[in-house]
Amino acid sequence: MLIFILVSLVTSLVGTESTNVSTILILPAFGFKKGSTFRFKITSALESRVIMFLLTIQRAHEVSESQVHQACFDTSIHISPINKTDMNKSKVYEWYEEVPQQGIYYPVFLNCLSNHTHLKVDYKYTNINYLIDYRNENITQTLLIFGSLNIFLSLIWIINTLVKRNFIIPIHLAFVILPSIRALICIIEASLWENKKITDDYPKYKENAIAFFSAAYFIIYMITTTLIFSGFCIFRKNLPKHEFFEIVFSTILSVGGFLFGLKASDARTALTAVAMTVFGFMYYLQVNANYLIIFLKILDAEISNELTAKRINLVQNFSVTTITIIAVATILHSTAAAVEAADVYQLGLFESFVFVLEFLQIVFFSLRKAYEGNIEDSKNQIITTDPIIINTPNQKFICVLQRTEEN
């Protein structure tokens, strides 16, 4: 679950830097329009001999690494028409040029000397209309569409809650809050992308706001989902404090570690963040696995209470559907990231699955009359039966103890 929902912070490659010690440094692909410009400044600790290329996606698949290396010894080898070949040694290289044809390009830097020095690349891209990748020019509209859809879901929950107040449980509050937070994130992110279109000196507080609300969203979603898996407020009235603590602690550790890693500026901080994320996520998986084992035992038991059986079936269907969608979303989003799809496509894919997961909450947990009533039975009467003595473990019975007080 965490693998999927912690990938919503979108970044832009307008201007930044990259450092590498290998002989070949390849930057992420960027979409240039005809007449756009790029500027690179490469610095190294030791004198180097650097050759620079801009490769189209098609050419990047055609040329091999050995062919690229051959360019160090034979300048007649054609790698790309957009290149800068300087056979002189230096510690600083600069490359400023105009893109002759619209396309998606990989910047490639080749150090022809095997000195294993650090190559630091500062780069800035400028498209004709905007600074950002031309494929992302409609990303603002995409975000606003998903923001509107989330506002619509939030209104449905509010109306549903006001109309049917007789079956409100604490989990419903989270269902109302989640799409509202998601809508706010989309609106702020749309505003941020509008800034990125015209300047690389955009306000950092917007990124911080997105990170804060994203963390809040993920924490609430993960906690709520696990509470549903546990059956709390559905077919379980109470949840022990230590169980609730485990859910909250593992979730906060996972999300907090991930966001902490995004701000890491050195290796020690990054390793600490990775350790926090891995430990928290494994802890979170263990908690959910325990609830899954308990739930499977409940399914094997004979449930005579019709209302309880309905609610157990509700949790079962929700769990299976949610896990399936998250698995599919993780595979598709990972594939999109692996092929370096544009941010607008990755973001659209992510927000689509988030919307589907939120819509599922309405489908399964909208306040319907079929689930009204006390958890004891559908007639609000306590079911009693003859005493049963179990000498050995038996998974076919559920024992419910209720304390009664006599006046």
mmCIF file of C-alpha atoms in Angstrom:
data_model
loop_
_atom_site.group_PDB
_atom_site.id
_atom_site.type_symbol
_atom_site.label_atom_id
_atom_site.label_comp_id
_atom_site.label_asym_id
_atom_site.label_seq_id
_atom_site.Cartn_x
_atom_site.Cartn_y
_atom_site.Cartn_z
ATOM 1 C CA MET A 1 0.000 0.000 0.000
ATOM 2 C CA LEU A 2 2.729 2.449 0.955
ATOM 3 C CA ILE A 3 4.569 1.770 -2.294
ATOM 4 C CA PHE A 4 1.635 3.195 -4.217
ATOM 5 C CA ILE A 5 0.308 6.044 -2.114
ATOM 6 C CA LEU A 6 3.672 7.657 -1.357
ATOM 7 C CA VAL A 7 4.383 8.714 -4.914
ATOM 8 C CA SER A 8 2.179 11.729 -5.391
ATOM 9 C CA LEU A 9 4.770 14.484 -4.854
ATOM 10 C CA VAL A 10 5.504 15.533 -8.412
ATOM 11 C CA THR A 11 8.750 17.351 -9.252
ATOM 12 C CA SER A 12 9.812 19.265 -12.359
ATOM 13 C CA LEU A 13 13.144 19.265 -14.152
ATOM 14 C CA VAL A 14 13.213 22.978 -14.957
ATOM 15 C CA GLY A 15 16.588 23.621 -13.396
ATOM 16 C CA THR A 16 18.616 21.620 -10.900
ATOM 17 C CA GLU A 17 21.844 19.682 -10.597
ATOM 18 C CA SER A 18 23.070 16.102 -10.735
ATOM 19 C CA THR A 19 26.278 14.481 -9.525
ATOM 20 C CA ASN A 20 27.830 11.233 -10.719
ATOM 21 C CA VAL A 21 31.173 9.399 -10.561
ATOM 22 C CA SER A 22 30.659 6.980 -13.481
ATOM 23 C CA THR A 23 32.047 7.629 -16.954
ATOM 24 C CA ILE A 24 28.558 8.143 -18.409
ATOM 25 C CA LEU A 25 25.954 10.407 -16.814
ATOM 26 C CA ILE A 26 22.425 10.302 -18.268
ATOM 27 C CA LEU A 27 19.826 12.814 -17.096
ATOM 28 C CA PRO A 28 16.066 12.115 -17.178
ATOM 29 C CA ALA A 29 14.276 12.681 -20.477
ATOM 30 C CA PHE A 30 12.810 16.105 -21.191
ATOM 31 C CA GLY A 31 10.371 17.258 -23.871
ATOM 32 C CA PHE A 32 11.638 20.194 -25.930
ATOM 33 C CA LYS A 33 9.730 22.146 -28.548
ATOM 34 C CA LYS A 34 11.478 23.381 -31.671
ATOM 35 C CA GLY A 35 13.413 26.533 -30.879
ATOM 36 C CA SER A 36 13.675 25.775 -27.159
ATOM 37 C CA THR A 37 17.017 26.175 -25.421
ATOM 38 C CA PHE A 38 19.070 24.329 -22.842
ATOM 39 C CA ARG A 39 22.087 25.305 -20.795
ATOM 40 C CA PHE A 40 24.531 22.922 -19.089
ATOM 41 C CA LYS A 41 27.482 23.675 -16.847
ATOM 42 C CA ILE A 42 29.653 20.666 -16.004
ATOM 43 C CA THR A 43 32.317 20.895 -13.317
ATOM 44 C CA SER A 44 34.710 18.212 -12.092
ATOM 45 C CA ALA A 45 37.249 17.998 -9.289
ATOM 46 C CA LEU A 46 39.929 16.719 -11.683
ATOM 47 C CA GLU A 47 40.690 17.645 -15.245
ATOM 48 C CA SER A 48 38.463 15.668 -17.575
ATOM 49 C CA ARG A 49 37.558 15.415 -21.228
ATOM 50 C CA VAL A 50 33.770 15.522 -21.517
ATOM 51 C CA ILE A 51 31.641 14.891 -24.608
ATOM 52 C CA MET A 52 27.976 15.895 -24.466
ATOM 53 C CA PHE A 53 24.996 14.590 -26.458
ATOM 54 C CA LEU A 54 21.254 15.098 -26.651
ATOM 55 C CA LEU A 55 19.728 11.758 -27.685
ATOM 56 C CA THR A 56 16.164 11.192 -28.842
ATOM 57 C CA ILE A 57 14.341 8.229 -27.302
ATOM 58 C CA GLN A 58 14.603 6.309 -30.579
ATOM 59 C CA ARG A 59 18.324 6.986 -30.891
ATOM 60 C CA ALA A 60 18.892 6.085 -27.247
ATOM 61 C CA HIS A 61 17.495 2.621 -27.972
ATOM 62 C CA GLU A 62 19.550 2.226 -31.140
ATOM 63 C CA VAL A 63 22.990 3.206 -29.871
ATOM 64 C CA SER A 64 24.958 0.987 -27.491
ATOM 65 C CA GLU A 65 27.159 2.072 -24.610
ATOM 66 C CA SER A 66 30.248 0.761 -26.392
ATOM 67 C CA GLN A 67 29.436 2.937 -29.418
ATOM 68 C CA VAL A 68 29.168 5.974 -27.163
ATOM 69 C CA HIS A 69 32.571 5.187 -25.645
ATOM 70 C CA GLN A 70 34.093 4.887 -29.119
ATOM 71 C CA ALA A 71 33.339 8.592 -29.632
ATOM 72 C CA CYS A 72 36.205 9.322 -27.244
ATOM 73 C CA PHE A 73 38.701 7.851 -29.729
ATOM 74 C CA ASP A 74 37.050 8.563 -33.070
ATOM 75 C CA THR A 75 35.320 11.916 -33.544
ATOM 76 C CA SER A 76 33.914 10.779 -36.888
ATOM 77 C CA ILE A 77 31.505 8.405 -35.132
ATOM 78 C CA HIS A 78 28.002 9.854 -35.346
ATOM 79 C CA ILE A 79 26.053 9.548 -32.095
ATOM 80 C CA SER A 80 23.673 12.507 -32.280
ATOM 81 C CA PRO A 81 23.383 15.660 -34.406
ATOM 82 C CA ILE A 82 22.974 17.633 -31.177
ATOM 83 C CA ASN A 83 26.326 17.319 -29.469
ATOM 84 C CA LYS A 84 29.367 19.152 -28.233
ATOM 85 C CA THR A 85 32.719 17.439 -28.620
ATOM 86 C CA ASP A 86 35.726 19.100 -27.045
ATOM 87 C CA MET A 87 38.913 17.037 -26.984
ATOM 88 C CA ASN A 88 40.682 19.494 -24.658
ATOM 89 C CA LYS A 89 41.033 18.743 -20.961
ATOM 90 C CA SER A 90 39.271 21.033 -18.519
ATOM 91 C CA LYS A 91 37.527 21.201 -15.149
ATOM 92 C CA VAL A 92 34.614 23.280 -16.427
ATOM 93 C CA TYR A 93 32.467 22.776 -19.523
ATOM 94 C CA GLU A 94 29.512 24.857 -20.649
ATOM 95 C CA TRP A 95 26.985 24.073 -23.359
ATOM 96 C CA TYR A 96 24.224 26.381 -24.508
ATOM 97 C CA GLU A 97 22.240 25.549 -27.632
ATOM 98 C CA GLU A 98 18.858 25.732 -29.338
ATOM 99 C CA VAL A 99 16.871 22.562 -30.045
ATOM 100 C CA PRO A 100 16.356 22.204 -33.835
ATOM 101 C CA GLN A 101 13.414 19.803 -33.695
ATOM 102 C CA GLN A 102 10.626 19.048 -31.238
ATOM 103 C CA GLY A 103 11.107 15.816 -29.352
ATOM 104 C CA ILE A 104 11.919 14.051 -26.114
ATOM 105 C CA TYR A 105 15.640 14.007 -25.422
ATOM 106 C CA TYR A 106 18.064 12.363 -22.987
ATOM 107 C CA PRO A 107 21.068 14.556 -22.050
ATOM 108 C CA VAL A 108 24.166 12.320 -21.986
ATOM 109 C CA PHE A 109 27.610 13.283 -20.651
ATOM 110 C CA LEU A 110 30.642 11.102 -21.324
ATOM 111 C CA ASN A 111 33.920 11.471 -19.434
ATOM 112 C CA CYS A 112 36.607 10.150 -21.767
ATOM 113 C CA LEU A 113 39.196 9.969 -18.979
ATOM 114 C CA SER A 114 38.984 7.103 -16.490
ATOM 115 C CA ASN A 115 39.787 9.268 -13.487
ATOM 116 C CA HIS A 116 36.559 8.463 -11.582
ATOM 117 C CA THR A 117 36.060 12.115 -10.748
ATOM 118 C CA HIS A 118 32.767 13.631 -9.660
ATOM 119 C CA LEU A 119 30.857 15.283 -12.480
ATOM 120 C CA LYS A 120 28.481 17.967 -11.280
ATOM 121 C CA VAL A 121 25.938 19.123 -13.854
ATOM 122 C CA ASP A 122 23.898 22.298 -13.414
ATOM 123 C CA TYR A 123 21.192 22.535 -16.038
ATOM 124 C CA LYS A 124 18.348 24.788 -17.073
ATOM 125 C CA TYR A 125 15.737 24.158 -19.761
ATOM 126 C CA THR A 126 13.608 26.817 -21.432
ATOM 127 C CA ASN A 127 10.768 25.850 -23.756
ATOM 128 C CA ILE A 128 9.173 28.271 -26.215
ATOM 129 C CA ASN A 129 6.032 28.968 -24.178
ATOM 130 C CA TYR A 130 6.990 27.701 -20.731
ATOM 131 C CA LEU A 131 9.972 26.410 -18.806
ATOM 132 C CA ILE A 132 8.500 22.969 -18.184
ATOM 133 C CA ASP A 133 8.445 19.855 -20.373
ATOM 134 C CA TYR A 134 5.999 20.567 -23.207
ATOM 135 C CA ARG A 135 4.141 17.324 -22.390
ATOM 136 C CA ASN A 136 3.190 18.804 -19.001
ATOM 137 C CA GLU A 137 1.633 22.023 -20.276
ATOM 138 C CA ASN A 138 -1.884 20.726 -19.479
ATOM 139 C CA ILE A 139 -0.976 19.389 -16.052
ATOM 140 C CA THR A 140 -2.729 22.290 -14.298
ATOM 141 C CA GLN A 141 -6.047 21.451 -15.950
ATOM 142 C CA THR A 142 -5.582 17.779 -15.050
ATOM 143 C CA LEU A 143 -5.036 18.638 -11.392
ATOM 144 C CA LEU A 144 -8.048 20.951 -11.284
ATOM 145 C CA ILE A 145 -10.261 18.227 -12.787
ATOM 146 C CA PHE A 146 -9.234 15.760 -10.091
ATOM 147 C CA GLY A 147 -9.616 18.479 -7.462
ATOM 148 C CA SER A 148 -13.203 19.037 -8.602
ATOM 149 C CA LEU A 149 -13.923 15.300 -8.556
ATOM 150 C CA ASN A 150 -12.656 15.054 -4.983
ATOM 151 C CA ILE A 151 -14.819 18.003 -3.923
ATOM 152 C CA PHE A 152 -17.781 16.158 -5.470
ATOM 153 C CA LEU A 153 -16.978 13.012 -3.449
ATOM 154 C CA SER A 154 -16.662 15.060 -0.279
ATOM 155 C CA LEU A 155 -20.084 16.653 -0.886
ATOM 156 C CA ILE A 156 -21.635 13.213 -1.400
ATOM 157 C CA TRP A 157 -20.288 12.090 1.983
ATOM 158 C CA ILE A 158 -21.486 15.252 3.724
ATOM 159 C CA ILE A 159 -25.007 14.945 2.264
ATOM 160 C CA ASN A 160 -25.119 11.222 2.999
ATOM 161 C CA THR A 161 -24.072 11.820 6.595
ATOM 162 C CA LEU A 162 -26.599 14.608 7.158
ATOM 163 C CA VAL A 163 -29.487 12.645 5.650
ATOM 164 C CA LYS A 164 -28.730 9.370 7.444
ATOM 165 C CA ARG A 165 -27.484 10.257 10.892
ATOM 166 C CA ASN A 166 -28.633 7.004 12.502
ATOM 167 C CA PHE A 167 -25.674 4.964 11.267
ATOM 168 C CA ILE A 168 -22.666 7.219 11.688
ATOM 169 C CA ILE A 169 -19.416 5.682 12.915
ATOM 170 C CA PRO A 170 -16.024 7.373 13.515
ATOM 171 C CA ILE A 171 -14.634 5.950 10.266
ATOM 172 C CA HIS A 172 -17.163 8.007 8.301
ATOM 173 C CA LEU A 173 -15.455 11.184 9.515
ATOM 174 C CA ALA A 174 -12.257 10.053 7.780
ATOM 175 C CA PHE A 175 -14.235 9.324 4.616
ATOM 176 C CA VAL A 176 -15.465 12.929 4.601
ATOM 177 C CA ILE A 177 -12.013 14.387 5.293
ATOM 178 C CA LEU A 178 -9.972 12.349 2.786
ATOM 179 C CA PRO A 179 -11.411 13.702 -0.502
ATOM 180 C CA SER A 180 -11.380 17.218 0.967
ATOM 181 C CA ILE A 181 -7.639 16.968 1.684
ATOM 182 C CA ARG A 182 -7.028 15.439 -1.750
ATOM 183 C CA ALA A 183 -8.875 18.317 -3.416
ATOM 184 C CA LEU A 184 -6.766 20.826 -1.480
ATOM 185 C CA ILE A 185 -3.557 19.069 -2.560
ATOM 186 C CA CYS A 186 -4.618 19.140 -6.221
ATOM 187 C CA ILE A 187 -5.460 22.856 -6.058
ATOM 188 C CA ILE A 188 -2.145 23.807 -4.406
ATOM 189 C CA GLU A 189 -0.203 21.608 -6.809
ATOM 190 C CA ALA A 190 -1.984 23.174 -9.794
ATOM 191 C CA SER A 191 -0.948 26.594 -8.509
ATOM 192 C CA LEU A 192 2.635 25.370 -8.082
ATOM 193 C CA TRP A 193 2.797 24.097 -11.660
ATOM 194 C CA GLU A 194 1.554 27.463 -12.900
ATOM 195 C CA ASN A 195 4.536 29.020 -11.112
ATOM 196 C CA LYS A 196 6.920 26.434 -12.571
ATOM 197 C CA LYS A 197 5.769 27.295 -16.076
ATOM 198 C CA ILE A 198 7.242 30.784 -15.855
ATOM 199 C CA THR A 199 9.995 30.631 -13.233
ATOM 200 C CA ASP A 200 12.280 28.208 -11.442
ATOM 201 C CA ASP A 201 12.210 30.505 -8.420
ATOM 202 C CA TYR A 202 8.774 29.321 -7.315
ATOM 203 C CA PRO A 203 7.570 29.686 -3.704
ATOM 204 C CA LYS A 204 8.855 26.795 -1.600
ATOM 205 C CA TYR A 205 5.992 27.092 0.886
ATOM 206 C CA LYS A 206 3.700 25.513 -1.709
ATOM 207 C CA GLU A 207 5.914 22.426 -1.890
ATOM 208 C CA ASN A 208 5.971 22.288 1.912
ATOM 209 C CA ALA A 209 2.172 22.611 2.024
ATOM 210 C CA ILE A 210 1.796 19.776 -0.490
ATOM 211 C CA ALA A 211 4.155 17.593 1.559
ATOM 212 C CA PHE A 212 2.268 18.367 4.794
ATOM 213 C CA PHE A 213 -1.209 17.687 3.418
ATOM 214 C CA SER A 214 0.027 14.617 1.521
ATOM 215 C CA ALA A 215 1.441 13.207 4.757
ATOM 216 C CA ALA A 216 -1.864 13.915 6.522
ATOM 217 C CA TYR A 217 -3.794 12.266 3.690
ATOM 218 C CA PHE A 218 -1.656 9.133 3.597
ATOM 219 C CA ILE A 219 -1.653 8.751 7.385
ATOM 220 C CA ILE A 220 -5.446 9.074 7.618
ATOM 221 C CA TYR A 221 -5.986 6.737 4.668
ATOM 222 C CA MET A 222 -3.639 4.028 5.945
ATOM 223 C CA ILE A 223 -5.008 4.162 9.491
ATOM 224 C CA THR A 224 -8.619 4.106 8.289
ATOM 225 C CA THR A 225 -8.003 1.214 5.907
ATOM 226 C CA THR A 226 -6.374 -0.883 8.639
ATOM 227 C CA LEU A 227 -9.212 -0.081 11.050
ATOM 228 C CA ILE A 228 -11.642 -1.389 8.431
ATOM 229 C CA PHE A 229 -9.567 -4.554 8.027
ATOM 230 C CA SER A 230 -9.754 -4.990 11.809
ATOM 231 C CA GLY A 231 -13.552 -4.666 11.756
ATOM 232 C CA PHE A 232 -13.572 -1.729 14.181
ATOM 233 C CA CYS A 233 -16.945 0.043 14.301
ATOM 234 C CA ILE A 234 -18.286 -2.509 11.817
ATOM 235 C CA PHE A 235 -18.502 -5.876 13.559
ATOM 236 C CA ARG A 236 -16.177 -4.993 16.457
ATOM 237 C CA LYS A 237 -17.330 -2.438 18.995
ATOM 238 C CA ASN A 238 -14.002 -1.784 20.672
ATOM 239 C CA LEU A 239 -10.346 -1.744 19.727
ATOM 240 C CA PRO A 240 -7.692 -2.253 22.441
ATOM 241 C CA LYS A 241 -5.422 0.734 22.964
ATOM 242 C CA HIS A 242 -2.276 -1.216 22.130
ATOM 243 C CA GLU A 243 -3.731 -2.265 18.757
ATOM 244 C CA PHE A 244 -4.652 1.316 17.906
ATOM 245 C CA PHE A 245 -1.161 2.454 18.943
ATOM 246 C CA GLU A 246 0.463 -0.139 16.659
ATOM 247 C CA ILE A 247 -1.608 1.047 13.695
ATOM 248 C CA VAL A 248 -0.875 4.734 14.277
ATOM 249 C CA PHE A 249 2.811 4.257 15.142
ATOM 250 C CA SER A 250 3.634 2.071 12.124
ATOM 251 C CA THR A 251 1.780 4.423 9.783
ATOM 252 C CA ILE A 252 3.427 7.608 11.045
ATOM 253 C CA LEU A 253 6.854 5.943 10.974
ATOM 254 C CA SER A 254 6.359 4.828 7.363
ATOM 255 C CA VAL A 255 5.058 8.130 6.023
ATOM 256 C CA GLY A 256 7.353 10.246 8.194
ATOM 257 C CA GLY A 257 10.430 8.299 7.138
ATOM 258 C CA PHE A 258 9.566 8.686 3.460
ATOM 259 C CA LEU A 259 8.984 12.436 3.665
ATOM 260 C CA PHE A 260 12.095 12.813 5.821
ATOM 261 C CA GLY A 261 14.057 11.088 3.065
ATOM 262 C CA LEU A 262 12.840 13.587 0.464
ATOM 263 C CA LYS A 263 14.480 16.362 2.485
ATOM 264 C CA ALA A 264 17.707 14.419 3.152
ATOM 265 C CA SER A 265 20.848 16.330 2.223
ATOM 266 C CA ASP A 266 23.508 13.760 3.162
ATOM 267 C CA ALA A 267 24.006 9.997 3.160
ATOM 268 C CA ARG A 268 23.528 9.559 6.922
ATOM 269 C CA THR A 269 20.178 11.345 6.900
ATOM 270 C CA ALA A 270 19.073 9.394 3.838
ATOM 271 C CA LEU A 271 19.983 6.045 5.439
ATOM 272 C CA THR A 272 18.123 7.019 8.616
ATOM 273 C CA ALA A 273 15.058 7.886 6.553
ATOM 274 C CA VAL A 274 15.257 4.590 4.656
ATOM 275 C CA ALA A 275 15.551 2.648 7.927
ATOM 276 C CA MET A 276 12.513 4.471 9.352
ATOM 277 C CA THR A 277 10.461 3.805 6.223
ATOM 278 C CA VAL A 278 11.389 0.130 5.927
ATOM 279 C CA PHE A 279 10.868 -0.607 9.634
ATOM 280 C CA GLY A 280 7.580 1.293 9.732
ATOM 281 C CA PHE A 281 6.272 -0.330 6.560
ATOM 282 C CA MET A 282 7.209 -3.849 7.697
ATOM 283 C CA TYR A 283 5.554 -3.143 11.048
ATOM 284 C CA TYR A 284 2.468 -1.879 9.221
ATOM 285 C CA LEU A 285 2.370 -5.029 7.066
ATOM 286 C CA GLN A 286 2.665 -7.211 10.170
ATOM 287 C CA VAL A 287 -0.286 -5.452 11.810
ATOM 288 C CA ASN A 288 -2.421 -5.932 8.698
ATOM 289 C CA ALA A 289 -1.294 -9.553 8.341
ATOM 290 C CA ASN A 290 -2.432 -10.266 11.907
ATOM 291 C CA TYR A 291 -5.860 -8.823 11.165
ATOM 292 C CA LEU A 292 -6.010 -10.876 7.978
ATOM 293 C CA ILE A 293 -5.338 -14.094 9.903
ATOM 294 C CA ILE A 294 -8.014 -13.233 12.469
ATOM 295 C CA PHE A 295 -10.454 -12.325 9.711
ATOM 296 C CA LEU A 296 -9.884 -15.650 7.928
ATOM 297 C CA LYS A 297 -10.687 -17.468 11.167
ATOM 298 C CA ILE A 298 -13.893 -15.451 11.484
ATOM 299 C CA LEU A 299 -14.893 -16.433 7.941
ATOM 300 C CA ASP A 300 -14.490 -20.112 8.870
ATOM 301 C CA ALA A 301 -16.801 -19.697 11.855
ATOM 302 C CA GLU A 302 -20.566 -20.153 11.770
ATOM 303 C CA ILE A 303 -22.246 -16.738 12.062
ATOM 304 C CA SER A 304 -25.921 -17.057 12.997
ATOM 305 C CA ASN A 305 -26.466 -13.313 13.347
ATOM 306 C CA GLU A 306 -27.618 -12.018 9.961
ATOM 307 C CA LEU A 307 -26.544 -8.411 10.548
ATOM 308 C CA THR A 308 -23.089 -9.422 11.768
ATOM 309 C CA ALA A 309 -22.694 -11.742 8.770
ATOM 310 C CA LYS A 310 -23.574 -8.883 6.413
ATOM 311 C CA ARG A 311 -21.008 -6.588 7.983
ATOM 312 C CA ILE A 312 -18.310 -9.259 7.892
ATOM 313 C CA ASN A 313 -19.077 -9.840 4.219
ATOM 314 C CA LEU A 314 -18.870 -6.070 3.681
ATOM 315 C CA VAL A 315 -15.360 -5.927 5.130
ATOM 316 C CA GLN A 316 -14.321 -8.971 3.102
ATOM 317 C CA ASN A 317 -15.466 -7.468 -0.206
ATOM 318 C CA PHE A 318 -13.909 -4.093 0.591
ATOM 319 C CA SER A 319 -10.575 -5.651 1.584
ATOM 320 C CA VAL A 320 -10.287 -7.843 -1.505
ATOM 321 C CA THR A 321 -11.274 -5.017 -3.863
ATOM 322 C CA THR A 322 -8.963 -2.463 -2.230
ATOM 323 C CA ILE A 323 -5.924 -4.755 -2.174
ATOM 324 C CA THR A 324 -6.506 -5.729 -5.817
ATOM 325 C CA ILE A 325 -6.785 -2.121 -6.989
ATOM 326 C CA ILE A 326 -3.693 -1.049 -5.027
ATOM 327 C CA ALA A 327 -1.711 -3.957 -6.513
ATOM 328 C CA VAL A 328 -2.779 -3.077 -10.070
ATOM 329 C CA ALA A 329 -2.109 0.630 -9.446
ATOM 330 C CA THR A 330 1.370 -0.106 -8.098
ATOM 331 C CA ILE A 331 2.294 -2.193 -11.147
ATOM 332 C CA LEU A 332 0.967 0.351 -13.655
ATOM 333 C CA HIS A 333 2.469 3.362 -11.898
ATOM 334 C CA SER A 334 5.839 1.625 -11.511
ATOM 335 C CA THR A 335 5.766 0.788 -15.218
ATOM 336 C CA ALA A 336 5.005 4.411 -16.103
ATOM 337 C CA ALA A 337 7.892 5.570 -13.917
ATOM 338 C CA ALA A 338 10.237 2.947 -15.386
ATOM 339 C CA VAL A 339 9.582 4.115 -18.960
ATOM 340 C CA GLU A 340 9.935 7.725 -17.761
ATOM 341 C CA ALA A 341 6.450 8.784 -18.812
ATOM 342 C CA ALA A 342 5.765 12.498 -18.516
ATOM 343 C CA ASP A 343 4.711 13.844 -15.130
ATOM 344 C CA VAL A 344 1.221 14.609 -16.417
ATOM 345 C CA TYR A 345 0.675 10.934 -17.331
ATOM 346 C CA GLN A 346 2.100 9.588 -14.080
ATOM 347 C CA LEU A 347 0.119 12.099 -12.058
ATOM 348 C CA GLY A 348 -3.078 11.394 -14.002
ATOM 349 C CA LEU A 349 -2.646 7.659 -13.454
ATOM 350 C CA PHE A 350 -1.995 8.120 -9.742
ATOM 351 C CA GLU A 351 -4.919 10.485 -9.155
ATOM 352 C CA SER A 352 -7.241 8.195 -11.133
ATOM 353 C CA PHE A 353 -6.540 5.266 -8.829
ATOM 354 C CA VAL A 354 -6.824 7.485 -5.741
ATOM 355 C CA PHE A 355 -10.245 8.606 -6.982
ATOM 356 C CA VAL A 356 -11.287 4.977 -7.559
ATOM 357 C CA LEU A 357 -10.211 4.017 -4.016
ATOM 358 C CA GLU A 358 -12.160 6.946 -2.552
ATOM 359 C CA PHE A 359 -15.197 6.100 -4.662
ATOM 360 C CA LEU A 360 -15.042 2.527 -3.344
ATOM 361 C CA GLN A 361 -15.440 3.901 0.168
ATOM 362 C CA ILE A 362 -18.749 5.437 -0.893
ATOM 363 C CA VAL A 363 -19.850 2.249 -2.650
ATOM 364 C CA PHE A 364 -19.155 0.045 0.367
ATOM 365 C CA PHE A 365 -19.697 2.333 3.355
ATOM 366 C CA SER A 366 -22.385 4.833 2.404
ATOM 367 C CA LEU A 367 -25.042 4.832 5.121
ATOM 368 C CA ARG A 368 -27.462 2.150 3.938
ATOM 369 C CA LYS A 369 -30.420 0.729 5.803
ATOM 370 C CA ALA A 370 -29.202 -2.827 5.240
ATOM 371 C CA TYR A 371 -26.495 -2.296 7.879
ATOM 372 C CA GLU A 372 -28.539 -0.428 10.490
ATOM 373 C CA GLY A 373 -29.140 -1.842 13.941
ATOM 374 C CA ASN A 374 -27.157 -2.982 16.947
ATOM 375 C CA ILE A 375 -24.375 -5.417 16.419
ATOM 376 C CA GLU A 376 -26.003 -8.008 18.716
ATOM 377 C CA ASP A 377 -28.584 -8.994 16.090
ATOM 378 C CA SER A 378 -30.985 -7.581 13.573
ATOM 379 C CA LYS A 379 -33.815 -7.402 16.117
ATOM 380 C CA ASN A 380 -31.770 -5.599 18.752
ATOM 381 C CA GLN A 381 -31.980 -8.647 21.007
ATOM 382 C CA ILE A 382 -29.088 -10.505 22.568
ATOM 383 C CA ILE A 383 -28.767 -14.056 21.316
ATOM 384 C CA THR A 384 -28.184 -16.659 24.015
ATOM 385 C CA THR A 385 -27.423 -20.336 23.719
ATOM 386 C CA ASP A 386 -26.557 -23.260 25.937
ATOM 387 C CA PRO A 387 -23.085 -23.225 27.522
ATOM 388 C CA ILE A 388 -20.343 -24.807 25.417
ATOM 389 C CA ILE A 389 -17.169 -26.152 26.996
ATOM 390 C CA ILE A 390 -14.155 -26.121 24.664
ATOM 391 C CA ASN A 391 -11.284 -28.266 25.908
ATOM 392 C CA THR A 392 -9.136 -27.910 22.770
ATOM 393 C CA PRO A 393 -8.726 -25.071 20.259
ATOM 394 C CA ASN A 394 -11.800 -24.827 18.052
ATOM 395 C CA GLN A 395 -12.089 -22.441 15.114
ATOM 396 C CA LYS A 396 -15.799 -23.040 14.463
ATOM 397 C CA PHE A 397 -17.167 -20.880 17.266
ATOM 398 C CA ILE A 398 -17.057 -17.197 18.114
ATOM 399 C CA CYS A 399 -17.375 -16.450 21.797
ATOM 400 C CA VAL A 400 -18.945 -13.106 22.707
ATOM 401 C CA LEU A 401 -18.876 -12.078 26.367
ATOM 402 C CA GLN A 402 -21.163 -9.312 27.583
ATOM 403 C CA ARG A 403 -21.249 -7.930 31.088
ATOM 404 C CA THR A 404 -24.702 -7.199 32.479
ATOM 405 C CA GLU A 405 -25.557 -5.374 35.659
ATOM 406 C CA GLU A 406 -28.636 -6.076 37.713
ATOM 407 C CA ASN A 407 -30.511 -3.253 39.416
#
